[in-house]
PDB file of C-alpha atoms and ligand atoms in Angstrom:
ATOM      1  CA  UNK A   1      -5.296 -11.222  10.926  1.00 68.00           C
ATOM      2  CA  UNK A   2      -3.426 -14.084   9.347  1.00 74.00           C
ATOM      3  CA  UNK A   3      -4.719 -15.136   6.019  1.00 67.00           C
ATOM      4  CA  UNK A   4      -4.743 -19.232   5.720  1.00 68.00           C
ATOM      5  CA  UNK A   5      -1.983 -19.908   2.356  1.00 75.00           C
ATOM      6  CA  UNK A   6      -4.958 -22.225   1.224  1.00 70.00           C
ATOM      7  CA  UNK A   7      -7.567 -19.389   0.882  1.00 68.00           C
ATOM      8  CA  UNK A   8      -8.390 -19.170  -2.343  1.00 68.00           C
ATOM      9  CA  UNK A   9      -9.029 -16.195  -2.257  1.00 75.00           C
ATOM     10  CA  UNK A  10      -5.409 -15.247  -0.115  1.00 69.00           C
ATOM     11  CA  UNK A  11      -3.849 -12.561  -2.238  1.00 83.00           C
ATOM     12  CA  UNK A  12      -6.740 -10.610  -2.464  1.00 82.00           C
ATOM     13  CA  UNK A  13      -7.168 -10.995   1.314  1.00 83.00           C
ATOM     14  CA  UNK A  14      -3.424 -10.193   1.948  1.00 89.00           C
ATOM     15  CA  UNK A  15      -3.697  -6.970  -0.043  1.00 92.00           C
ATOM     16  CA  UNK A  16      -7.120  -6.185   1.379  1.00 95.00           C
ATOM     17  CA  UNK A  17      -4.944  -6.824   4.918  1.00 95.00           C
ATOM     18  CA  UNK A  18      -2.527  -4.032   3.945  1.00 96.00           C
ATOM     19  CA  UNK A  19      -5.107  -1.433   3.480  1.00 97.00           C
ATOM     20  CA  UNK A  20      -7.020  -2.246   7.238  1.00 97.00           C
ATOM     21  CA  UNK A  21      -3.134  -2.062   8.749  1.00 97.00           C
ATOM     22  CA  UNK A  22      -2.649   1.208   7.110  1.00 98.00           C
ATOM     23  CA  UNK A  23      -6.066   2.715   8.386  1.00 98.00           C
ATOM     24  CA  UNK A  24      -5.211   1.788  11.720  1.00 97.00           C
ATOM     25  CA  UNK A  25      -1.924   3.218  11.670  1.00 97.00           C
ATOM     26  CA  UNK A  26      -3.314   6.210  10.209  1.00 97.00           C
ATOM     27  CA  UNK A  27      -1.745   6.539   6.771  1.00 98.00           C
ATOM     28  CA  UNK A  28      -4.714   5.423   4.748  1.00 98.00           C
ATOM     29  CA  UNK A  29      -7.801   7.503   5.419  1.00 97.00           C
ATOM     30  CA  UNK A  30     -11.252   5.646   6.555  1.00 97.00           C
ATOM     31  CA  UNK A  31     -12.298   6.381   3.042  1.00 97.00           C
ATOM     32  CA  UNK A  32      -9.437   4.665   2.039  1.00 98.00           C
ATOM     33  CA  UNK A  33     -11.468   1.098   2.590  1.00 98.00           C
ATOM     34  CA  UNK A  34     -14.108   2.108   0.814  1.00 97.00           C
ATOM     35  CA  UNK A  35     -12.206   3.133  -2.436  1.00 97.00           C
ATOM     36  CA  UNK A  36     -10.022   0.168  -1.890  1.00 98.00           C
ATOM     37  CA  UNK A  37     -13.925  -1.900  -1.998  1.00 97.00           C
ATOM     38  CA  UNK A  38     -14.924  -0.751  -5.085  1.00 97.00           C
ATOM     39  CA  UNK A  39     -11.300  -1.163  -6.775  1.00 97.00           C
ATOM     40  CA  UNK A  40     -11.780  -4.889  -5.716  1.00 97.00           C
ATOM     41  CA  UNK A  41     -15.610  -4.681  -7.202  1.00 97.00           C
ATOM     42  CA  UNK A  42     -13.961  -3.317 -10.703  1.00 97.00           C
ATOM     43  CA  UNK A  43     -10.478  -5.283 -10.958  1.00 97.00           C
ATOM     44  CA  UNK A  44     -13.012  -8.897 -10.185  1.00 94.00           C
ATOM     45  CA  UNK A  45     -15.127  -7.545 -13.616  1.00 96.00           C
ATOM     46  CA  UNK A  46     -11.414  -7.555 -15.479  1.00 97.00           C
ATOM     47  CA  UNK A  47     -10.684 -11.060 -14.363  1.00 96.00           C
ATOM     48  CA  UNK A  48      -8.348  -9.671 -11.827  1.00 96.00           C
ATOM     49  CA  UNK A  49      -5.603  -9.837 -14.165  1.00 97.00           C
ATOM     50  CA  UNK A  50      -3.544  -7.118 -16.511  1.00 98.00           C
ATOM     51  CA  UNK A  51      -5.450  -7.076 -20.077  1.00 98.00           C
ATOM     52  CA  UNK A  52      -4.373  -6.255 -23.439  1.00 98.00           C
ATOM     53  CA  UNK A  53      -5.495  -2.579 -23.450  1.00 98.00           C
ATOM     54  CA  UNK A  54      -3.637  -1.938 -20.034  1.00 98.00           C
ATOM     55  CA  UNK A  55      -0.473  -3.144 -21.598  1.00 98.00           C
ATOM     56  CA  UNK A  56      -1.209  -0.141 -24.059  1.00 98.00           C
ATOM     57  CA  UNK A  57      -2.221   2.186 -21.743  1.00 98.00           C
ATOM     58  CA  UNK A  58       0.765   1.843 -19.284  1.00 98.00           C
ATOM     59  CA  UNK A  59       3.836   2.421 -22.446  1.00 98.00           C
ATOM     60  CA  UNK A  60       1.615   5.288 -23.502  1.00 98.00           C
ATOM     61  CA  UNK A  61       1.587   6.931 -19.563  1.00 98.00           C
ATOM     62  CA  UNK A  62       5.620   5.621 -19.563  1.00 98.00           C
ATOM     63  CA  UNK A  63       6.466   7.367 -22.452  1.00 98.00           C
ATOM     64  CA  UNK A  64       4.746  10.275 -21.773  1.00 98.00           C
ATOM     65  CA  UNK A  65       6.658  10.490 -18.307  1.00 98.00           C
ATOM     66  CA  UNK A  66      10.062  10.068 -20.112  1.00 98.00           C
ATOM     67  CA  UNK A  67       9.155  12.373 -22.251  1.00 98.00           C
ATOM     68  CA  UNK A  68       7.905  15.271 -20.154  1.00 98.00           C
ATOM     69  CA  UNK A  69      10.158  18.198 -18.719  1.00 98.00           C
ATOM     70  CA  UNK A  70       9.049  18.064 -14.978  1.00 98.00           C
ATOM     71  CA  UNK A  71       7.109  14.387 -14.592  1.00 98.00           C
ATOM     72  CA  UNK A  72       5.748  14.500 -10.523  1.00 98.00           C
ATOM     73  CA  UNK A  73       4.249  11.078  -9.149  1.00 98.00           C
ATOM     74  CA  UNK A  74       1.326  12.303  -6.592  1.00 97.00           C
ATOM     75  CA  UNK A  75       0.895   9.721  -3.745  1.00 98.00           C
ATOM     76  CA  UNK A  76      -1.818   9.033  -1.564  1.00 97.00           C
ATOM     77  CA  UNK A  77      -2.460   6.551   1.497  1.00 98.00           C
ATOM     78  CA  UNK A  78      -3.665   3.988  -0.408  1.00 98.00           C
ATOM     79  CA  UNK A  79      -0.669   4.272  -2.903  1.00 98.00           C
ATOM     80  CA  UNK A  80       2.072   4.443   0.008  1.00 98.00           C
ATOM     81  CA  UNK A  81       0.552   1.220   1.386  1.00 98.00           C
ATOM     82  CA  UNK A  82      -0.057  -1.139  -1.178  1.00 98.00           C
ATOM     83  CA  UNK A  83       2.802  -0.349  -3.554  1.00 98.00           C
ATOM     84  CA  UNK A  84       6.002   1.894  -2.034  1.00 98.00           C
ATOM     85  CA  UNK A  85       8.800   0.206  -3.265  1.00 98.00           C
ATOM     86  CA  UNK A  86       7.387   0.028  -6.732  1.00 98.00           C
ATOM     87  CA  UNK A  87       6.463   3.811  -6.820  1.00 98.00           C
ATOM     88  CA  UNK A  88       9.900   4.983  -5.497  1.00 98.00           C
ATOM     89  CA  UNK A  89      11.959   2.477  -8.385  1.00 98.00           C
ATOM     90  CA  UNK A  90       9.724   4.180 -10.976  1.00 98.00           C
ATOM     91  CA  UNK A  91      10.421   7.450  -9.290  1.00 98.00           C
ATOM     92  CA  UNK A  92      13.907   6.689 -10.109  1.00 98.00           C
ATOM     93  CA  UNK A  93      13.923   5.161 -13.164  1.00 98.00           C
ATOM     94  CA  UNK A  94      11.992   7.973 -14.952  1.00 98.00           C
ATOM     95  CA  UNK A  95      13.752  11.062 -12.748  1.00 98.00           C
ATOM     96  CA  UNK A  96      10.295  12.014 -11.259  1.00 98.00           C
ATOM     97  CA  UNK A  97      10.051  13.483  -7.598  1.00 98.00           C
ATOM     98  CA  UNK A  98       7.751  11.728  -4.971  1.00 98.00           C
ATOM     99  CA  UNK A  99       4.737  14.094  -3.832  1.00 98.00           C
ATOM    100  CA  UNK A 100       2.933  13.163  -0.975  1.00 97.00           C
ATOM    101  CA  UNK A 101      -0.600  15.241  -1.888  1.00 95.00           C
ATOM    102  CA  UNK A 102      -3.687  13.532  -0.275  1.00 95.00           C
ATOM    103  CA  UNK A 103      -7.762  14.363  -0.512  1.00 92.00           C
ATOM    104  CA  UNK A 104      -8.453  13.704   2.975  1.00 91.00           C
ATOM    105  CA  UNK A 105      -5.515  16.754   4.182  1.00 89.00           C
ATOM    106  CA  UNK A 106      -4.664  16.420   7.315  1.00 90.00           C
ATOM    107  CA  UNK A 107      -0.852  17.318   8.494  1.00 91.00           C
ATOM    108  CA  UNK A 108      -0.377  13.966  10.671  1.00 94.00           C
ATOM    109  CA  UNK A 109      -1.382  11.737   7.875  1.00 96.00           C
ATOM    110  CA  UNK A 110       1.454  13.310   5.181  1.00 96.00           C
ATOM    111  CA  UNK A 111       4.167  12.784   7.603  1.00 97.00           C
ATOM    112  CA  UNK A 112       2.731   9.097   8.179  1.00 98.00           C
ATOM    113  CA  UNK A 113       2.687   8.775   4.657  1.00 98.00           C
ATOM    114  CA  UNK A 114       5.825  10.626   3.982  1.00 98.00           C
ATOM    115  CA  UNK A 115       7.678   7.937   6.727  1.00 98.00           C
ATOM    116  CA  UNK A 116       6.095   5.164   4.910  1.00 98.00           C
ATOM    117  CA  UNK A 117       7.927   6.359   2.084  1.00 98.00           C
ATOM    118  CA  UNK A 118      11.324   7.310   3.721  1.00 98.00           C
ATOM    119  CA  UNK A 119      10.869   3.686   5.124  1.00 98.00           C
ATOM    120  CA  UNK A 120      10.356   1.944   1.907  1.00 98.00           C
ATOM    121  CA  UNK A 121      13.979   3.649   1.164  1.00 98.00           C
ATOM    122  CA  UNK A 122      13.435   7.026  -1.123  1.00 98.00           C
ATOM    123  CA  UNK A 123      15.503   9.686  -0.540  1.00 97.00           C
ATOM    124  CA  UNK A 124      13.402  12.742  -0.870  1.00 97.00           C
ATOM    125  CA  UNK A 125       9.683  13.647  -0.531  1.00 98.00           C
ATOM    126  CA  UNK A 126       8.189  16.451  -1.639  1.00 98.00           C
ATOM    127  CA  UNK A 127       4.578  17.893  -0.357  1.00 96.00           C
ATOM    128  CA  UNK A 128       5.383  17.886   3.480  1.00 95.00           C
ATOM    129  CA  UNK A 129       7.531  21.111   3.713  1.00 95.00           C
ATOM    130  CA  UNK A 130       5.087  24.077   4.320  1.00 93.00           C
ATOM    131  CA  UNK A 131       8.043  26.528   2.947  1.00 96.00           C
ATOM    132  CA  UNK A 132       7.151  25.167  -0.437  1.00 96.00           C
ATOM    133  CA  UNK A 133       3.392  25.071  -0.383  1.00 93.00           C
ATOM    134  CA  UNK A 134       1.283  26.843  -3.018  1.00 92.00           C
ATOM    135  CA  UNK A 135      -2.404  26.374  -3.961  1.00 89.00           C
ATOM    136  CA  UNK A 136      -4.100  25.111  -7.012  1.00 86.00           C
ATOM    137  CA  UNK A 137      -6.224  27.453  -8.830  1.00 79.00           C
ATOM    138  CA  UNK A 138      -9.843  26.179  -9.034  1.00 73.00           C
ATOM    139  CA  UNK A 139     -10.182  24.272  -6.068  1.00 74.00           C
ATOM    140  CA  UNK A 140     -11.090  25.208  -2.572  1.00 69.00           C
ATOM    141  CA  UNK A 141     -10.234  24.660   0.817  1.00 65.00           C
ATOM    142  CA  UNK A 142      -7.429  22.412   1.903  1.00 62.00           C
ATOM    143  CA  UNK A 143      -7.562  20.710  -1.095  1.00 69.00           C
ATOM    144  CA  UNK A 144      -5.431  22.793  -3.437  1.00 85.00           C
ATOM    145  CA  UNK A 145      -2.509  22.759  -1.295  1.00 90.00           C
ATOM    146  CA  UNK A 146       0.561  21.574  -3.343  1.00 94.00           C
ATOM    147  CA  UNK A 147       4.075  21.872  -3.397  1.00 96.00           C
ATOM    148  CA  UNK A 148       6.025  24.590  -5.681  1.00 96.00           C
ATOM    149  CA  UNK A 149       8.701  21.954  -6.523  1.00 97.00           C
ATOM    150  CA  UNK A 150       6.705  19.319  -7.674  1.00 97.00           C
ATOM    151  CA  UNK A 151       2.873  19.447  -8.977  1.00 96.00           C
ATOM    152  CA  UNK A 152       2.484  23.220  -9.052  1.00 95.00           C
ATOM    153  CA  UNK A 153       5.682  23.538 -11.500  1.00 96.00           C
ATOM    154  CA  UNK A 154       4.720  19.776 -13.013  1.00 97.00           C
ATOM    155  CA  UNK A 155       3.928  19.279 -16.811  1.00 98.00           C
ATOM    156  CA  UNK A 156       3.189  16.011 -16.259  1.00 98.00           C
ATOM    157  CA  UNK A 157       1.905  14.698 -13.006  1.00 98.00           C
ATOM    158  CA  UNK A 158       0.500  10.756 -12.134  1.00 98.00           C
ATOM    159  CA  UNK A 159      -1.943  10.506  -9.958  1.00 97.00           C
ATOM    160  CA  UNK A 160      -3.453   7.172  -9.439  1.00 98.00           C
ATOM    161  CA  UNK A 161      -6.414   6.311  -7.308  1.00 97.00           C
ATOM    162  CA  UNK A 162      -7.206  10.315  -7.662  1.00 91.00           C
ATOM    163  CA  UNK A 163     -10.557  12.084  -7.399  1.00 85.00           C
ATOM    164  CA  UNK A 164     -11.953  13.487  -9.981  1.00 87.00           C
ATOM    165  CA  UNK A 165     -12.237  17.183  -8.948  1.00 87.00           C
ATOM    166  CA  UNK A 166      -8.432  17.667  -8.706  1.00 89.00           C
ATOM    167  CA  UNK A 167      -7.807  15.762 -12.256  1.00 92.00           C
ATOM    168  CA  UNK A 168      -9.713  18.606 -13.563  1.00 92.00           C
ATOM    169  CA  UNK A 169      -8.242  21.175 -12.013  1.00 91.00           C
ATOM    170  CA  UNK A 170      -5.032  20.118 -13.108  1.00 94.00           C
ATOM    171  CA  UNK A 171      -5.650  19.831 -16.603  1.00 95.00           C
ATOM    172  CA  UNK A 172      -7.285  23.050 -16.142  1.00 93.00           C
ATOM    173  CA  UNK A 173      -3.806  24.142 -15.362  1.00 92.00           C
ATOM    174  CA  UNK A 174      -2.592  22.958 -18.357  1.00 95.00           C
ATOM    175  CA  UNK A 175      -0.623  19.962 -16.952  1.00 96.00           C
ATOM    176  CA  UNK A 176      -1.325  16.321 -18.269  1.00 98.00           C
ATOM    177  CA  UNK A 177      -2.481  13.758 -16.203  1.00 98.00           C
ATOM    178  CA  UNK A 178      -1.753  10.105 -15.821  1.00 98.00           C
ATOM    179  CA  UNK A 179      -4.175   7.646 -13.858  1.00 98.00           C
ATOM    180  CA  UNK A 180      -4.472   4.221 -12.617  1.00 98.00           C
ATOM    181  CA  UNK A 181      -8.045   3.964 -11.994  1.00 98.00           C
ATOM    182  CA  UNK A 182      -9.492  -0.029 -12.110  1.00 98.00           C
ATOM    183  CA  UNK A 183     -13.164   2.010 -12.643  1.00 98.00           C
ATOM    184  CA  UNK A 184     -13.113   3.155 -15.819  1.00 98.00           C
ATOM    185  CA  UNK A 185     -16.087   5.551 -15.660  1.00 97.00           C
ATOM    186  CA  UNK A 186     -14.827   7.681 -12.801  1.00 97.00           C
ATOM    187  CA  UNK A 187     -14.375  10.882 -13.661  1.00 96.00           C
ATOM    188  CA  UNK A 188     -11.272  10.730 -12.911  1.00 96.00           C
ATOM    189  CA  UNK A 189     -10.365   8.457 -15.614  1.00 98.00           C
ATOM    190  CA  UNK A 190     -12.813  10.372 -18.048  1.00 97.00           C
ATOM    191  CA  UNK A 191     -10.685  13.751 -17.404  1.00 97.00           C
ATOM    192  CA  UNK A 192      -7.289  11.827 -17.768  1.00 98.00           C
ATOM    193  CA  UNK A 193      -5.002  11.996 -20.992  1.00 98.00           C
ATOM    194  CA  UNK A 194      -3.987   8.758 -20.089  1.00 98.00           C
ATOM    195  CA  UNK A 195      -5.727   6.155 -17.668  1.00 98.00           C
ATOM    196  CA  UNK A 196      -4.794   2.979 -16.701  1.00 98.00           C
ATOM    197  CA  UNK A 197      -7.442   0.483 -16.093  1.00 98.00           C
ATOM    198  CA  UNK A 198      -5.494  -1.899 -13.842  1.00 98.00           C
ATOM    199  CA  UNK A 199      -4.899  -3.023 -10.647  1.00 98.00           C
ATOM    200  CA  UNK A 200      -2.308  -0.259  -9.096  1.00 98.00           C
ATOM    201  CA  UNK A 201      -0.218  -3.308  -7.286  1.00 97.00           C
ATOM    202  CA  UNK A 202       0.094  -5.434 -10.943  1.00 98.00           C
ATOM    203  CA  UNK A 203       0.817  -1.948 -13.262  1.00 98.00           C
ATOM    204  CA  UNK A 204       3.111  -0.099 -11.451  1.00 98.00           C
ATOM    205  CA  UNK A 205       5.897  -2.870 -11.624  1.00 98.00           C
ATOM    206  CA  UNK A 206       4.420  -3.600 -14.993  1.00 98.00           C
ATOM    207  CA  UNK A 207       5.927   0.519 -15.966  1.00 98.00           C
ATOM    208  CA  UNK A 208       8.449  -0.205 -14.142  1.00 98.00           C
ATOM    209  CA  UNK A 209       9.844  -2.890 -16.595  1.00 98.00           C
ATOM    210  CA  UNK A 210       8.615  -0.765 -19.737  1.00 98.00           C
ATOM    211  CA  UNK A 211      10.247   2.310 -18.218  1.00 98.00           C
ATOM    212  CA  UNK A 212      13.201   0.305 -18.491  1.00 98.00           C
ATOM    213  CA  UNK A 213      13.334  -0.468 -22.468  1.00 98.00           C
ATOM    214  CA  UNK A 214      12.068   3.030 -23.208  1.00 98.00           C
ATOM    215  CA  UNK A 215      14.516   4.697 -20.955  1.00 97.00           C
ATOM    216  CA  UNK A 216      16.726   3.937 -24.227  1.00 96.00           C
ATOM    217  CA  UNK A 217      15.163   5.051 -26.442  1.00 96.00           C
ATOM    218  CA  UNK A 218      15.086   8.240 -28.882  1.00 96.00           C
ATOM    219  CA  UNK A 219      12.138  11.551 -27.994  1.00 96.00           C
ATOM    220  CA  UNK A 220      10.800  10.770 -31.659  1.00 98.00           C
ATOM    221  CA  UNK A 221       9.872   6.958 -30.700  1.00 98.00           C
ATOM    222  CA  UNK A 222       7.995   8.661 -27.315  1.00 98.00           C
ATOM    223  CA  UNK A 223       6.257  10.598 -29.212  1.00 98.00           C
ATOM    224  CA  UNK A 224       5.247   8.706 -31.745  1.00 98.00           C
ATOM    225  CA  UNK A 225       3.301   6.531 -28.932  1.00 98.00           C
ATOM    226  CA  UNK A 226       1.981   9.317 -27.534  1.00 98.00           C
ATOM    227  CA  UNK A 227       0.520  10.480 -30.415  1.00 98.00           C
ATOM    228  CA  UNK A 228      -0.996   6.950 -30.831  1.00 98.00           C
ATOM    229  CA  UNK A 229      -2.658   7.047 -28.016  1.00 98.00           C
ATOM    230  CA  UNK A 230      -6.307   8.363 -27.488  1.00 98.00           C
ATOM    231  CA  UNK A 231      -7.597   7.769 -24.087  1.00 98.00           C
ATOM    232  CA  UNK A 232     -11.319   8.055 -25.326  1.00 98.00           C
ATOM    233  CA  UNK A 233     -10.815   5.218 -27.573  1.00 98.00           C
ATOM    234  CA  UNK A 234      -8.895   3.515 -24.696  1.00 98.00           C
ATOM    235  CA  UNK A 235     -11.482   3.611 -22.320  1.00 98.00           C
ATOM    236  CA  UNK A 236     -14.332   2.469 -24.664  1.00 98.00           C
ATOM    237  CA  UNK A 237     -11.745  -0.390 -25.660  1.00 98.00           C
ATOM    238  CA  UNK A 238     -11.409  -1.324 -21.588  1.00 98.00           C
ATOM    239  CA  UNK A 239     -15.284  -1.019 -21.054  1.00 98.00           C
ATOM    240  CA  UNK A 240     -16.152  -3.274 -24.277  1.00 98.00           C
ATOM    241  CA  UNK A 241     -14.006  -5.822 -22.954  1.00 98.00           C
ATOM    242  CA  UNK A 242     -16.229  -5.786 -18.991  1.00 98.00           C
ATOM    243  CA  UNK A 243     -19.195  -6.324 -21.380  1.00 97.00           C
ATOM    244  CA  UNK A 244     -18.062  -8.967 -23.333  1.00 97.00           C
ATOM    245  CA  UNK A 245     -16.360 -10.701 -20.415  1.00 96.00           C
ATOM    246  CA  UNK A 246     -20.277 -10.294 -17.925  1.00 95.00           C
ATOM    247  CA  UNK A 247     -21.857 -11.635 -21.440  1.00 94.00           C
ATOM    248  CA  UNK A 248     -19.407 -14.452 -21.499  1.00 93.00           C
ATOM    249  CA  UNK A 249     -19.612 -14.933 -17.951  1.00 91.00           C
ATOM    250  CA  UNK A 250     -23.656 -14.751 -17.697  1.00 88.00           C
ATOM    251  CA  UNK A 251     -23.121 -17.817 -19.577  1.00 87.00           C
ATOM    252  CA  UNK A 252     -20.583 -19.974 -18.885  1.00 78.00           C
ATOM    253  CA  UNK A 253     -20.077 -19.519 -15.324  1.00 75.00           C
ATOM    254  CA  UNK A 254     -24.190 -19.637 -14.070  1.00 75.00           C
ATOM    255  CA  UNK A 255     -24.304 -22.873 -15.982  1.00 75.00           C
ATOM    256  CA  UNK A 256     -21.358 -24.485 -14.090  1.00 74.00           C
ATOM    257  CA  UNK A 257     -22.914 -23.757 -10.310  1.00 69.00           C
ATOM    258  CA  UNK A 258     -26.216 -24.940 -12.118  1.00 70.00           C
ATOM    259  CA  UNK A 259     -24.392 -28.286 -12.709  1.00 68.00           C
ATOM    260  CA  UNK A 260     -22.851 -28.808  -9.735  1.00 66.00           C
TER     261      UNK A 260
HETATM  262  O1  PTJ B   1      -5.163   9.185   0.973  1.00 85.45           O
HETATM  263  P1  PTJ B   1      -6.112  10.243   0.488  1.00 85.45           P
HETATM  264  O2  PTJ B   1      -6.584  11.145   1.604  1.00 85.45           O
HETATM  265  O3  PTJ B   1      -5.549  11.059  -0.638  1.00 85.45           O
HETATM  266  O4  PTJ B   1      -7.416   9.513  -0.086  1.00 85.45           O
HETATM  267  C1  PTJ B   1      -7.284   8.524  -1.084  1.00 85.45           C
HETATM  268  C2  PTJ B   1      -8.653   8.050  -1.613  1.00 85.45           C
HETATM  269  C3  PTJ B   1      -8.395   6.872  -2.552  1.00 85.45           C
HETATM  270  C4  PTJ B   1      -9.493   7.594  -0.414  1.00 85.45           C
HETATM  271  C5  PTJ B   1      -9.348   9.228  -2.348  1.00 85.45           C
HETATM  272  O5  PTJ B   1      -8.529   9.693  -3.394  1.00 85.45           O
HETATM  273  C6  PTJ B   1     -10.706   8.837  -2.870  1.00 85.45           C
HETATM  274  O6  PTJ B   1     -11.737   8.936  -2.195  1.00 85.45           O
HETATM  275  O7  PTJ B   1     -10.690   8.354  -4.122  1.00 85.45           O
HETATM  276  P2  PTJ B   1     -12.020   7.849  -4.909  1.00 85.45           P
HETATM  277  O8  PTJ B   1     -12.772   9.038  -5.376  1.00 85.45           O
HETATM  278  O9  PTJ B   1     -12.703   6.790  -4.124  1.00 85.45           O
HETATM  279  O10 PTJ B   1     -11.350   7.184  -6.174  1.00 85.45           O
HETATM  280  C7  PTJ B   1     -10.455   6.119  -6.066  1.00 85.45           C
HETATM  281  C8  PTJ B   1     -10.530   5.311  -7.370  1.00 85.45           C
HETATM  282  O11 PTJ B   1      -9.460   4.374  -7.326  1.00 85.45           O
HETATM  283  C9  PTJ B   1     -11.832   4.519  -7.528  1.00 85.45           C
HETATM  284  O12 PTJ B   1     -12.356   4.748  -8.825  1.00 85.45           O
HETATM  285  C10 PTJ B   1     -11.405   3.041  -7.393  1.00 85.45           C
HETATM  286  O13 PTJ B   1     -12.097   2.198  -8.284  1.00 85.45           O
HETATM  287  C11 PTJ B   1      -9.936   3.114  -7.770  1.00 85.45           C
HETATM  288  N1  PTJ B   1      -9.117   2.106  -7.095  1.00 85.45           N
HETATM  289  C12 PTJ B   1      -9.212   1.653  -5.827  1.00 85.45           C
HETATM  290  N2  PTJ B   1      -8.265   0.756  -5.554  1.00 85.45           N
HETATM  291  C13 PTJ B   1      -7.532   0.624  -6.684  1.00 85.45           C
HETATM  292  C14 PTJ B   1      -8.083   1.493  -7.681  1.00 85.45           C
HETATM  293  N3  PTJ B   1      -7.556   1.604  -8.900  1.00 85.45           N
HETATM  294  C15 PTJ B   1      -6.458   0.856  -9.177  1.00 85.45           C
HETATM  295  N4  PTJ B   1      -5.879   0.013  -8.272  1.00 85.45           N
HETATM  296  C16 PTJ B   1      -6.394  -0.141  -7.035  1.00 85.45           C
HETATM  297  N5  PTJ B   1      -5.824  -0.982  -6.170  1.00 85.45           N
END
């Protein structure tokens, strides 16, 4: 469908666009819409914008990729679809392999996904050989497939829009986890060391440009805003802001439609 440039609602539309395109073709899973729903729900309480603590939360999750031994970036339909480029420059920029690793498994969707991807121009994808396929401890069924190269052998992994089930199990692994998750209640983001309460299309060129400036710089500076950073804190921080903005809003915007 094209979306009228006078919409004013077009860039959401455009995006939302994207995600129906990809269900048809197949790479995003039917759930896909519905996730992609309640993102939009979430990122309209944030004022559909990056905020402060976001800023925060994506040099802690860049440093801590720059920092790590074995950083993987886990991507799922929705990811391949509304951001590819983006995820394959960061790929680059902070030496961490592509893994194509999706909820709803199915072996037609990965290589969908995985062409997406070879499309958007990387150069390798991991997750779609079954040579290298290993299973997560403490998760069953499909699921815990993963590949030995990437999140199996992974001390850091990112994996945005993720449910929470396999956050857990990975930590329970002993690897750290990354999220972008615009709900910041989601157990997913709860079970994170680091979660990003943002819009996946505005923070991942957002890291992208921070990945850049701390690409220079020295382990002790990572660390030091690693060590800064305490996700609890950061989520209560995001969450007290969604208050304060529906308190603000209960007031100033009900008495401007009253007016009119
Ligand atoms: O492609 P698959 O098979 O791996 O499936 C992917 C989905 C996203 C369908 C699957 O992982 C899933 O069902 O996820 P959940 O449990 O719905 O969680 C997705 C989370 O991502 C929700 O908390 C949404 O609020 C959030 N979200 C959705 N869109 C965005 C988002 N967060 C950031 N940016 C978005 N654009």
């Amino acid at each position: 469908m094209s979306i009228p440039t006078d919409h004013p609602r077009a860039s959401s539309l455009k995006i939302r666009e994207r995600i129906i395109e990809g269900m048809h073709s197949k790479i995003v899973a039917e759930a896909g819409l519905i996730a992609h729903g309640r993102g939009e729900a979430f990122d309209y309480l944030l004022g559909e914008k990056t905020q402060p603590f976001a800023i925060t939360q994506q040099k802690a999750a860049v440093a801590m990729m720059l920092n790590a031994e074995k950083p993987v970036i886990s991507i799922n339909g929705n990811v391949a679809v509304l951001c590819p480029i983006d995820v394959i420059r960061l790929s680059e920029i902070i030496n961490a392999p592509l893994e194509v690793n999706l909820f709803y498994k199915r072996a037609e969707r990965e290589k969908l996904v995985a062409e997406k991807l070879f499309k958007a121009g990387a150069k390798q994808i991991l997750g779609i050989e079954s040579k290298y396929q290993t299973n997560i401890p403490e998760l069953t069924h499909t699921r815990r497939v993963v590949d030995k190269r990437g999140i199996f052998s992974a001390d850091v992994v990112f994996v945005p829009l993720e449910d929470g089930d396999r956050t857990i199990a990975l930590r329970k692994m002993g690897k750290k986890v990354i999220t972008v998750d615009l709900n910041p209640l989601s157990r997913t983001s709860l079970s994170s060391n680091i979660s990003i309460v943002n819009n996946i299309i505005r923070s991942v060129p957002e890291m992208i440009e921070v990945a850049k400036i701390l690409k220079k710089s020295d382990k002790a500076l990572l660390e030091k805003i690693i060590n800064a950073f305490d996700n609890g804190v950061s989520l209560k921080t995001s969450l007290d802001f969604i208050s304060e903005r529906l308190k603000r809003l209960s007031v100033d915007e009900i008495s401007k439609y009253e007016r009119s």
